[in-house]
Coordinates of C-alpha atoms and ligand atoms in Angstrom, one line a residue:
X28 CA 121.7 116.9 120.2
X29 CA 121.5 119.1 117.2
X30 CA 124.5 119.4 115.9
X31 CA 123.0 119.8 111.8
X32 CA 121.8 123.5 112.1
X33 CA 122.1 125.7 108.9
X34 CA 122.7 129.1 108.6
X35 CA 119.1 130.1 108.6
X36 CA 118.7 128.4 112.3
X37 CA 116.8 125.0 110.6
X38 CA 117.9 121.8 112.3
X39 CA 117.6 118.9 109.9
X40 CA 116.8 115.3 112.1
X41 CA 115.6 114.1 109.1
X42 CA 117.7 112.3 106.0
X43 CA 116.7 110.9 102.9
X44 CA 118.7 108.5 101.8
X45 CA 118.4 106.9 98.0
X46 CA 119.8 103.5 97.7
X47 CA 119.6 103.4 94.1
X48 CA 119.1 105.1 90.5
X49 CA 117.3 102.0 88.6
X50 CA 113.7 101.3 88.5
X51 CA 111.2 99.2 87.5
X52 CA 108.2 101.8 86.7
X53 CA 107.9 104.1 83.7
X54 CA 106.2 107.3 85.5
X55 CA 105.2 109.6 82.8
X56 CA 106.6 112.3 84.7
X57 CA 109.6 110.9 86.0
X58 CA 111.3 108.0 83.6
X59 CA 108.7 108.1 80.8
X60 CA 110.9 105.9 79.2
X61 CA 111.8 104.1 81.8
X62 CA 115.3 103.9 83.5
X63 CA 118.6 103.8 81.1
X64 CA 121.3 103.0 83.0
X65 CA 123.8 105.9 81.6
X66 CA 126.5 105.1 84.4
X67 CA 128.3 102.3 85.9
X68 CA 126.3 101.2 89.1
X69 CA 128.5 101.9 91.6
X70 CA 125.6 102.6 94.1
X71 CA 126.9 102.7 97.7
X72 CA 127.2 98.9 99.5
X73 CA 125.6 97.9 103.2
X74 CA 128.8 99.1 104.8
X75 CA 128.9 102.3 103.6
X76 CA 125.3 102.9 104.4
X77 CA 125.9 101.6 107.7
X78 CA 129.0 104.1 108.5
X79 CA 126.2 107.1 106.7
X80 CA 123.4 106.5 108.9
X81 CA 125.7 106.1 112.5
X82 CA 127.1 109.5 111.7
X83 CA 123.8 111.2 110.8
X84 CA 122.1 109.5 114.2
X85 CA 125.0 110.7 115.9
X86 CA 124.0 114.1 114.9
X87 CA 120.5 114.0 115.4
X88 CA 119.0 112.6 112.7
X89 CA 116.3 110.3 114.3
X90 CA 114.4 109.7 110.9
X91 CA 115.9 108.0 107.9
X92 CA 113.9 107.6 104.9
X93 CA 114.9 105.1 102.1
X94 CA 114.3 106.2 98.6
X95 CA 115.8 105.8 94.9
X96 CA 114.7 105.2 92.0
X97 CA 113.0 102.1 93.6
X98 CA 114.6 100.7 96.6
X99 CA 112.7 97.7 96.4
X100 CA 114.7 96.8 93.1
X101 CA 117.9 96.4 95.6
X102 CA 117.8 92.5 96.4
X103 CA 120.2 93.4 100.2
X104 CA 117.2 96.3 101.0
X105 CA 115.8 93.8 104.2
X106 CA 119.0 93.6 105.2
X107 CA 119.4 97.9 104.9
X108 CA 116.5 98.3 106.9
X109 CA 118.2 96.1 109.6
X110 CA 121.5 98.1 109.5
X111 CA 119.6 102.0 109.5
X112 CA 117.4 100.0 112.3
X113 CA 120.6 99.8 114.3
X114 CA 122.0 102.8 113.9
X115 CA 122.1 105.0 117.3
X116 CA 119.5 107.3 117.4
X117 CA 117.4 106.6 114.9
X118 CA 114.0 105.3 116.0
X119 CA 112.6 106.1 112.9
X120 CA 113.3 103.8 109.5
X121 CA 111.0 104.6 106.5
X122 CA 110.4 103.2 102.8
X123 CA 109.1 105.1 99.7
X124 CA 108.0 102.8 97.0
X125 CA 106.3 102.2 94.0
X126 CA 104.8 99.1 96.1
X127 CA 106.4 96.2 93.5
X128 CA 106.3 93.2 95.5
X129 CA 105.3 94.7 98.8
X130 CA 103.2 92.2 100.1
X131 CA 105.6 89.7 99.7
X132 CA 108.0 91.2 101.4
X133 CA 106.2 93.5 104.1
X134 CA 106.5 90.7 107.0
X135 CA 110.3 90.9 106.8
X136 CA 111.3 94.5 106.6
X137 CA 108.7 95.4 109.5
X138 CA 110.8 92.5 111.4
X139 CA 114.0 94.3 110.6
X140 CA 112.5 97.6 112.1
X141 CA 110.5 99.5 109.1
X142 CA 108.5 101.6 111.0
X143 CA 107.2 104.5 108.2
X144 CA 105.9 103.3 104.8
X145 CA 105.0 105.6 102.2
X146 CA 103.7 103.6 98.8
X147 CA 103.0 105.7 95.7
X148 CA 99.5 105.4 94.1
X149 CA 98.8 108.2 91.9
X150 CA 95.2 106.4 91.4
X151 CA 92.8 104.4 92.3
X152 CA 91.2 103.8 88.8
X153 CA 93.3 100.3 87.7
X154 CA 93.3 102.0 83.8
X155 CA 94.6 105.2 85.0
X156 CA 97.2 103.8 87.6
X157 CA 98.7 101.5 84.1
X158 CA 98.7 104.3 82.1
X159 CA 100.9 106.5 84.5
X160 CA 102.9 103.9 85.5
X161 CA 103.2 101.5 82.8
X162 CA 102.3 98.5 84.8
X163 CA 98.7 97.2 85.4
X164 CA 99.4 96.2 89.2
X165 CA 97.0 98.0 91.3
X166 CA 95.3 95.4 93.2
X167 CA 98.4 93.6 94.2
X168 CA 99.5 96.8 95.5
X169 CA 96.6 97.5 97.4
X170 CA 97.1 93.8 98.6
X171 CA 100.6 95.1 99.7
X172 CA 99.1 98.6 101.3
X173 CA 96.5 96.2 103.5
X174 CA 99.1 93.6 104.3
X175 CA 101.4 96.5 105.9
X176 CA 98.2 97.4 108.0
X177 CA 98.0 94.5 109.2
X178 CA 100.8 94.1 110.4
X179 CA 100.7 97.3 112.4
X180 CA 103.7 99.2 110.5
X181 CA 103.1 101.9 113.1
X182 CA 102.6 104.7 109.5
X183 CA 101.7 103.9 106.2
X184 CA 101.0 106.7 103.7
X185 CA 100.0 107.4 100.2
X186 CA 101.9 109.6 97.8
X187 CA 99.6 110.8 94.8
X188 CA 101.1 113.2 92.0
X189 CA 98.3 115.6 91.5
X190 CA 97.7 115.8 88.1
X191 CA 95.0 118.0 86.1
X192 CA 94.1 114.5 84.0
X193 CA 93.0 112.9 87.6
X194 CA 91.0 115.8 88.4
X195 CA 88.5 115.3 91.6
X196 CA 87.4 111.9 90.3
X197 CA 91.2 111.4 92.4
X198 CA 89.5 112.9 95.6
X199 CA 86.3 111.2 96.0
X200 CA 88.1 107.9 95.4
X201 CA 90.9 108.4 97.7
X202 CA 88.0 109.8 100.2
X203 CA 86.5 106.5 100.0
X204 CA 89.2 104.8 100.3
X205 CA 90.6 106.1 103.5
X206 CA 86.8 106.3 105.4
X207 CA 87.7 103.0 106.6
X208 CA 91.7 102.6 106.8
X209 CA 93.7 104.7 108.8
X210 CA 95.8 105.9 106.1
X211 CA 97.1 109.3 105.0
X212 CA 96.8 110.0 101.1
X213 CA 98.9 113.2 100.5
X214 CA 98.9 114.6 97.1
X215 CA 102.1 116.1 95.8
X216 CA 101.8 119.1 93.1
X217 CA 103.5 117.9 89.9
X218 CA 107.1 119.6 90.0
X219 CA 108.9 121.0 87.2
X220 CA 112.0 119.0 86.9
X221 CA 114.7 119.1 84.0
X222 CA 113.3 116.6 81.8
X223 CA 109.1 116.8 82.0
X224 CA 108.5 120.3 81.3
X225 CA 106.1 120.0 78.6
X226 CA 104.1 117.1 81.2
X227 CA 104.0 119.8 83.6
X228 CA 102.9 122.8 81.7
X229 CA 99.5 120.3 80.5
X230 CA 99.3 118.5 83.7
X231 CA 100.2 120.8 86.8
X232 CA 97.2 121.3 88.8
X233 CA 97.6 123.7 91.6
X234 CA 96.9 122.7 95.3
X235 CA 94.1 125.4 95.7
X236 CA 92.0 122.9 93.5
X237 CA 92.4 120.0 96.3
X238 CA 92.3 122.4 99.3
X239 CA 89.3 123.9 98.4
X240 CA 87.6 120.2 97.4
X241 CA 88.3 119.3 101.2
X242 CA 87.4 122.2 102.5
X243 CA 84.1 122.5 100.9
X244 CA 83.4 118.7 102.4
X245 CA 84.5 119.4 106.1
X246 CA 88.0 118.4 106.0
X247 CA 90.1 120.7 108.5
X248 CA 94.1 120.9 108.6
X249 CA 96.1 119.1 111.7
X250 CA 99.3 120.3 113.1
X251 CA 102.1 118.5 111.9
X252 CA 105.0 117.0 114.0
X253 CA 109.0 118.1 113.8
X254 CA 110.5 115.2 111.9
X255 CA 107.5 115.3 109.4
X256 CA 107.7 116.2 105.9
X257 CA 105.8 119.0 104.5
X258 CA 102.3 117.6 104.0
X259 CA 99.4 119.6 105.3
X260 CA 97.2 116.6 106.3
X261 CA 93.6 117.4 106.3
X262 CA 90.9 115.3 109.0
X263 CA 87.4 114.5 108.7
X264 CA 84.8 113.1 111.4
X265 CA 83.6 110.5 108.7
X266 CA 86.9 109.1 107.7
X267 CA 89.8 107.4 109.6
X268 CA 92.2 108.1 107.4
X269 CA 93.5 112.1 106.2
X270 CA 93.8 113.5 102.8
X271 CA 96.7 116.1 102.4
X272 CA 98.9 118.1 100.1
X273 CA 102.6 118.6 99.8
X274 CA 102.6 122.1 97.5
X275 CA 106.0 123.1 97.0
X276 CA 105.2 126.0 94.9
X277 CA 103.9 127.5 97.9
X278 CA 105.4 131.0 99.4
X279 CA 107.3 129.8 102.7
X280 CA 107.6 125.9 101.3
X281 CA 111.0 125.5 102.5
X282 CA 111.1 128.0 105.6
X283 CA 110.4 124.7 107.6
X284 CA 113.1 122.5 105.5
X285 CA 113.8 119.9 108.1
X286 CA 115.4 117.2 105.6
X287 CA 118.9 116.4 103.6
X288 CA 119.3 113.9 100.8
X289 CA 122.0 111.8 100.2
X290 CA 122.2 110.3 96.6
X291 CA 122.5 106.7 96.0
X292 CA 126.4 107.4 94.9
X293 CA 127.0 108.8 98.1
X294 CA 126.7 113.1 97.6
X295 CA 125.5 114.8 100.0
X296 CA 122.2 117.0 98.6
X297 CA 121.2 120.4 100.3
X298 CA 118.3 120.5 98.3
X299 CA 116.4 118.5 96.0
X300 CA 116.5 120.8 93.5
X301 CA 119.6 122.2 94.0
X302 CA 123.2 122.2 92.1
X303 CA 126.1 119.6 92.3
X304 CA 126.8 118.7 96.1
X305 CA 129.1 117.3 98.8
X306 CA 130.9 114.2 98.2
X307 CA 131.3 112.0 101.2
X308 CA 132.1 109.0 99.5
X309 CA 135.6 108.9 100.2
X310 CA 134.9 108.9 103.7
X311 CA 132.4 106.0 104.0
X312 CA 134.9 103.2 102.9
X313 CA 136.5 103.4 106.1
X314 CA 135.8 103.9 109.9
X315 CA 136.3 108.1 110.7
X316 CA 132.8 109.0 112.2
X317 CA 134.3 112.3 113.0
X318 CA 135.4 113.4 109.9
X319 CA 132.1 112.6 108.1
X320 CA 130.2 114.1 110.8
X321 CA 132.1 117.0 110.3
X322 CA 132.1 117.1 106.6
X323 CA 128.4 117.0 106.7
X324 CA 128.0 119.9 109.4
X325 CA 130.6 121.8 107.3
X326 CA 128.6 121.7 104.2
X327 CA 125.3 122.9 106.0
X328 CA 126.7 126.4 105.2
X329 CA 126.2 126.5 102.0
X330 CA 122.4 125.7 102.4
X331 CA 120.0 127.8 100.4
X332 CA 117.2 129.5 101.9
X333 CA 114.6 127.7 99.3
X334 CA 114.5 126.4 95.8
X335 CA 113.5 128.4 92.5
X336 CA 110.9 126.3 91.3
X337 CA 109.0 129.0 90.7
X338 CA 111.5 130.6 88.5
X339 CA 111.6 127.5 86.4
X340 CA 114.6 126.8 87.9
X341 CA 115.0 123.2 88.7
X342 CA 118.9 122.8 89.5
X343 CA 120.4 119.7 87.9
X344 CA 117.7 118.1 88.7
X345 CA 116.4 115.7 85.2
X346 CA 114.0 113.9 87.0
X347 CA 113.7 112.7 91.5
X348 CA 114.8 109.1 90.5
X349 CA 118.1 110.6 90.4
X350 CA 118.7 112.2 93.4
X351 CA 116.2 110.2 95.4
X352 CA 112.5 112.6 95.8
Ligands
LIG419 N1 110.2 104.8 93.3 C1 109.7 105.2 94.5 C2 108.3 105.7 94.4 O1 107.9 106.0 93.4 O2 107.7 105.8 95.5 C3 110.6 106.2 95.3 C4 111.2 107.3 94.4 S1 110.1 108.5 93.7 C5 111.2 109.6 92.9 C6 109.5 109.4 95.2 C7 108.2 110.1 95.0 O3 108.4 111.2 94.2 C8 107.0 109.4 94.5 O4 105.9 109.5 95.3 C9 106.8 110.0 93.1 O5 105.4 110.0 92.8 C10 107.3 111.4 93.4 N2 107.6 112.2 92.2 C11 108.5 111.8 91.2 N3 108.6 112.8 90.3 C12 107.9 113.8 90.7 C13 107.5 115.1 90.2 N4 108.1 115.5 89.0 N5 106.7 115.9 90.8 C14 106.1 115.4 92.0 N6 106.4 114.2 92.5 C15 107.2 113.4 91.9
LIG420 FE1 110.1 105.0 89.4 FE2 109.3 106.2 91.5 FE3 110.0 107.6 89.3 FE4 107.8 106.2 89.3 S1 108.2 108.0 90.6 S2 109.4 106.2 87.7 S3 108.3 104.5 90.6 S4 111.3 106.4 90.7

């Protein structure tokens, strides 16, 4: 059942759903500063999610991924993965964190049905990892990363800003680390967003520079399945795990857009780096699973063909912890 098809024939099975603006980190290329709360937050409540996610699964969305900010700072998020869990058609329930407190709370939100965690490291050297972040909690994080494995969350992922600063020191330890664990580590190009232009023009690195590192080593590219996101995940005889890259200033980057975002104040996002959106707010405080469903079929029109990044053009877009990356 597709019934979310744009104008440009892409079906989107896939949401994104941010639960809320705060966080608890101090990326130096997302909240440098850290989160300043600049609005009341009036972030949408367990009900409201609940009535979002039964309309998307009842138009084919079969992957919902939770996202903020940190969702992890949200104290009902256990009980959110329970209520996406239930939703009808969607077998999929996945977590992007910045891993605070994951291994204390792993157990319970694979219980309640998590079945895709993606935890952000950007690296592997404990000095690096504080400086980027602001927080020297790398080994507890890796406790959290091994925990989730061993509980058999059937995916768990890395996400790794790829930043010139890291340079391949990044690769070989990520190598290592996934020779033994079967764990994907994709790399994400540094993106231009309103607020961290002068951090990206020192510290974008373009994906050539990881492509041709894996390359050179044996690493070859697998297909990728249709409720994926856009990695290109690399494979290599001696590892278990992959390596990959999510380059979105690549030609063709959004041709295969499979995904919508919802912000944690309910707006509906065509694209992450897009303008304004759809507002479905007023329709998730009460029960009219047709009218949203059609509201956000409706607004599918006015889907772009592809960002501007390349432009420089980053919509109103100040930094991903705002609309959810
Ligand atoms: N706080 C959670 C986390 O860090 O995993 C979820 C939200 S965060 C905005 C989602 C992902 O976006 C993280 O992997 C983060 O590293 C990435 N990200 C944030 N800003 C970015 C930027 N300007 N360019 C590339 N990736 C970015
Ligand atoms: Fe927080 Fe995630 Fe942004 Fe880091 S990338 S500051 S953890 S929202």
């Amino acid at each position: 059942m597709d019934r979310l098809v744009d104008g440009f024939g892409r079906r989107f099975r896939y949401l994104r759903l941010s639960v809320t603006e705060v966080c608890n980190f101090r990326c130096t290329y997302c909240l440098p500063d850290g989160y300043r709360k600049t609005e009341p937050h009036a972030f949408l409540d367990l009900a409201e999610i609940g009535r979002l996610v039964d309309a998307f699964g009842a138009s084919g969305v079969g992957k919902v991924r939770l996202t903020g900010g940190e969702p992890t700072v949200r104290r009902d998020l256990g009980k959110i993965i329970r209520r996406v869990a239930e939703a009808p058609g969607v077998s999929k329930v996945a977590l992007t964190t910045n891993g605070w407190n994951l291994s204390r709370h792993i157990a319970d939100w694979r219980a309640g049905g998590l079945t895709n965690l993606n935890v952000s490291i950007d690296s592997l050297d404990p000095d690096a990892f504080r400086r980027i972040t602001g927080h020297d909690r790398l080994a507890a994080i890796l406790d959290g990363l091994d925990g989730a494995l061993a509980l058999g969350v059937p995916s768990v992922k890395v996400n790794a800003v790829l930043l010139r600063d890291s340079g391949t020191d990044a690769f070989e330890r990520f190598a290592d680390f996934v020779r033994e664990r079967p764990v994907a580590v994709r790399f994400i190009e540094l993106m231009r967003t309103g607020d961290n232009a002068e951090f990206f023009a020192r510290q974008h690195l373009g994906g050539q520079a990881l492509t041709g590192w894996l390359e050179a080593r044996g690493w070859t590219p697998v297909a990728r399945g249709t409720d994926d996101g856009p990695a290109t995940e690399y494979a290599h005889p001696d590892h278990a795990g992959r390596l990959g890259l999510i380059a979105p200033y690549a030609p063709g980057f959004c041709d295969g857009c499979n995904r919508l975002r919802v912000t944690a104040r309910g707006k509906l996002r065509l694209c992450l780096f897009g303008e304004g959106g759809v507002d479905l707010r007023d329709l998730l405080g009460r029960d009219d699973p047709q009218a949203l469903a059609s509201r956000i079929s409706g607004a599918l029109v006015g889907k772009a063909a592809g960002h501007r990044l390349a432009e420089g053009f980053s919509g109103d877009t100040r930094q991903l912890a705002q609309v959810g990356g």
